[in-house]
Amino acid sequence: MTILRNFLAVMLGLLIGGFVNMAIVTAGSLLILPPPGIDPTNVESLRAGIDRLKPVHYVAPFLAHALSTFAGALVAALVSGSGRRIVAGIVGLFFLSAGIAAAAMMPAPRWFVFIDLVFSYVPMAWLGFRLSGKTP
């Protein structure tokens, strides 16, 4: 039963994290408008206009990655039966692998990729676990 509960905790963490990610990306593109002619939902449009993006345009993606990982890991740690650190870590590693894949596919400055990959995933998964208030 514990294995099933932990599996469901990871799935729920990934689902919640995905919703948080999409909500922040959507809200971010409405609050910080991209330069004219760039559609943030279209990879080709981003590739064509990447040189016109300013550092402020990377705030929402960073927050989306960090907060979705945090939320997913927190939920997974709260729901899991045991091995909460491992469950939160699995969520963090899943989002990290997605971040690496996105960095390979999407155009972005190296400074952003570095900051995003180093500070958005593993530290936020750890923080989600720690703030769950549960012992490992």
mmCIF file with all atom_site columns, N, CA, C and O in Angstrom, residues 6 16 28 48 55 75 78 94 117 119 128:
data_model
loop_
_atom_site.group_PDB
_atom_site.id
_atom_site.type_symbol
_atom_site.label_atom_id
_atom_site.label_alt_id
_atom_site.label_comp_id
_atom_site.label_asym_id
_atom_site.label_entity_id
_atom_site.label_seq_id
_atom_site.pdbx_PDB_ins_code
_atom_site.Cartn_x
_atom_site.Cartn_y
_atom_site.Cartn_z
_atom_site.occupancy
_atom_site.B_iso_or_equiv
_atom_site.pdbx_formal_charge
_atom_site.auth_seq_id
_atom_site.auth_comp_id
_atom_site.auth_asym_id
_atom_site.auth_atom_id
_atom_site.pdbx_PDB_model_num
ATOM 1  N N  . ASN A 1 6   ? 2.941  6.207  -2.529  1.00 0.00 ? 6   ASN A N  1
ATOM 2  C CA . ASN A 1 6   ? 4.067  7.022  -2.986  1.00 0.00 ? 6   ASN A CA 1
ATOM 3  C C  . ASN A 1 6   ? 4.004  7.279  -4.489  1.00 0.00 ? 6   ASN A C  1
ATOM 4  O O  . ASN A 1 6   ? 4.316  8.376  -4.948  1.00 0.00 ? 6   ASN A O  1
ATOM 5  N N  . ILE A 1 16  ? 0.066  18.698 -10.112 1.00 0.00 ? 16  ILE A N  1
ATOM 6  C CA . ILE A 1 16  ? -0.041 20.026 -9.487  1.00 0.00 ? 16  ILE A CA 1
ATOM 7  C C  . ILE A 1 16  ? 1.075  20.934 -9.992  1.00 0.00 ? 16  ILE A C  1
ATOM 8  O O  . ILE A 1 16  ? 0.845  22.104 -10.321 1.00 0.00 ? 16  ILE A O  1
ATOM 9  N N  . GLY A 1 28  ? 2.375  35.248 -16.651 1.00 0.00 ? 28  GLY A N  1
ATOM 10 C CA . GLY A 1 28  ? 3.592  36.014 -16.918 1.00 0.00 ? 28  GLY A CA 1
ATOM 11 C C  . GLY A 1 28  ? 3.587  36.664 -18.283 1.00 0.00 ? 28  GLY A C  1
ATOM 12 O O  . GLY A 1 28  ? 4.006  37.813 -18.430 1.00 0.00 ? 28  GLY A O  1
ATOM 13 N N  . ALA A 1 48  ? 13.080 33.247 -33.627 1.00 0.00 ? 48  ALA A N  1
ATOM 14 C CA . ALA A 1 48  ? 13.286 34.388 -34.517 1.00 0.00 ? 48  ALA A CA 1
ATOM 15 C C  . ALA A 1 48  ? 13.498 35.696 -33.750 1.00 0.00 ? 48  ALA A C  1
ATOM 16 O O  . ALA A 1 48  ? 14.222 36.578 -34.215 1.00 0.00 ? 48  ALA A O  1
ATOM 17 N N  . PRO A 1 55  ? 16.039 40.774 -20.011 1.00 0.00 ? 55  PRO A N  1
ATOM 18 C CA . PRO A 1 55  ? 16.063 39.912 -18.822 1.00 0.00 ? 55  PRO A CA 1
ATOM 19 C C  . PRO A 1 55  ? 14.705 39.814 -18.109 1.00 0.00 ? 55  PRO A C  1
ATOM 20 O O  . PRO A 1 55  ? 14.373 38.762 -17.576 1.00 0.00 ? 55  PRO A O  1
ATOM 21 N N  . VAL A 1 75  ? 3.595  18.905 -2.424  1.00 0.00 ? 75  VAL A N  1
ATOM 22 C CA . VAL A 1 75  ? 2.394  18.063 -2.467  1.00 0.00 ? 75  VAL A CA 1
ATOM 23 C C  . VAL A 1 75  ? 2.782  16.588 -2.367  1.00 0.00 ? 75  VAL A C  1
ATOM 24 O O  . VAL A 1 75  ? 2.180  15.828 -1.605  1.00 0.00 ? 75  VAL A O  1
ATOM 25 N N  . LEU A 1 78  ? 3.780  15.755 1.162   1.00 0.00 ? 78  LEU A N  1
ATOM 26 C CA . LEU A 1 78  ? 2.645  15.749 2.079   1.00 0.00 ? 78  LEU A CA 1
ATOM 27 C C  . LEU A 1 78  ? 1.757  14.519 1.899   1.00 0.00 ? 78  LEU A C  1
ATOM 28 O O  . LEU A 1 78  ? 1.197  13.992 2.860   1.00 0.00 ? 78  LEU A O  1
ATOM 29 N N  . PHE A 1 94  ? 12.318 14.892 -12.066 1.00 0.00 ? 94  PHE A N  1
ATOM 30 C CA . PHE A 1 94  ? 11.475 14.900 -13.258 1.00 0.00 ? 94  PHE A CA 1
ATOM 31 C C  . PHE A 1 94  ? 11.434 16.296 -13.868 1.00 0.00 ? 94  PHE A C  1
ATOM 32 O O  . PHE A 1 94  ? 11.634 16.469 -15.078 1.00 0.00 ? 94  PHE A O  1
ATOM 33 N N  . LEU A 1 117 ? 18.600 26.085 -14.422 1.00 0.00 ? 117 LEU A N  1
ATOM 34 C CA . LEU A 1 117 ? 18.903 24.689 -14.091 1.00 0.00 ? 117 LEU A CA 1
ATOM 35 C C  . LEU A 1 117 ? 19.501 24.536 -12.692 1.00 0.00 ? 117 LEU A C  1
ATOM 36 O O  . LEU A 1 117 ? 19.247 23.538 -12.019 1.00 0.00 ? 117 LEU A O  1
ATOM 37 N N  . PHE A 1 119 ? 19.073 26.720 -9.968  1.00 0.00 ? 119 PHE A N  1
ATOM 38 C CA . PHE A 1 119 ? 18.271 27.208 -8.842  1.00 0.00 ? 119 PHE A CA 1
ATOM 39 C C  . PHE A 1 119 ? 16.790 26.842 -8.886  1.00 0.00 ? 119 PHE A C  1
ATOM 40 O O  . PHE A 1 119 ? 16.091 27.030 -7.889  1.00 0.00 ? 119 PHE A O  1
ATOM 41 N N  . GLY A 1 128 ? 10.610 22.236 -0.892  1.00 0.00 ? 128 GLY A N  1
ATOM 42 C CA . GLY A 1 128 ? 9.260  21.677 -0.780  1.00 0.00 ? 128 GLY A CA 1
ATOM 43 C C  . GLY A 1 128 ? 9.209  20.556 0.233   1.00 0.00 ? 128 GLY A C  1
ATOM 44 O O  . GLY A 1 128 ? 8.294  20.474 1.059   1.00 0.00 ? 128 GLY A O  1
#
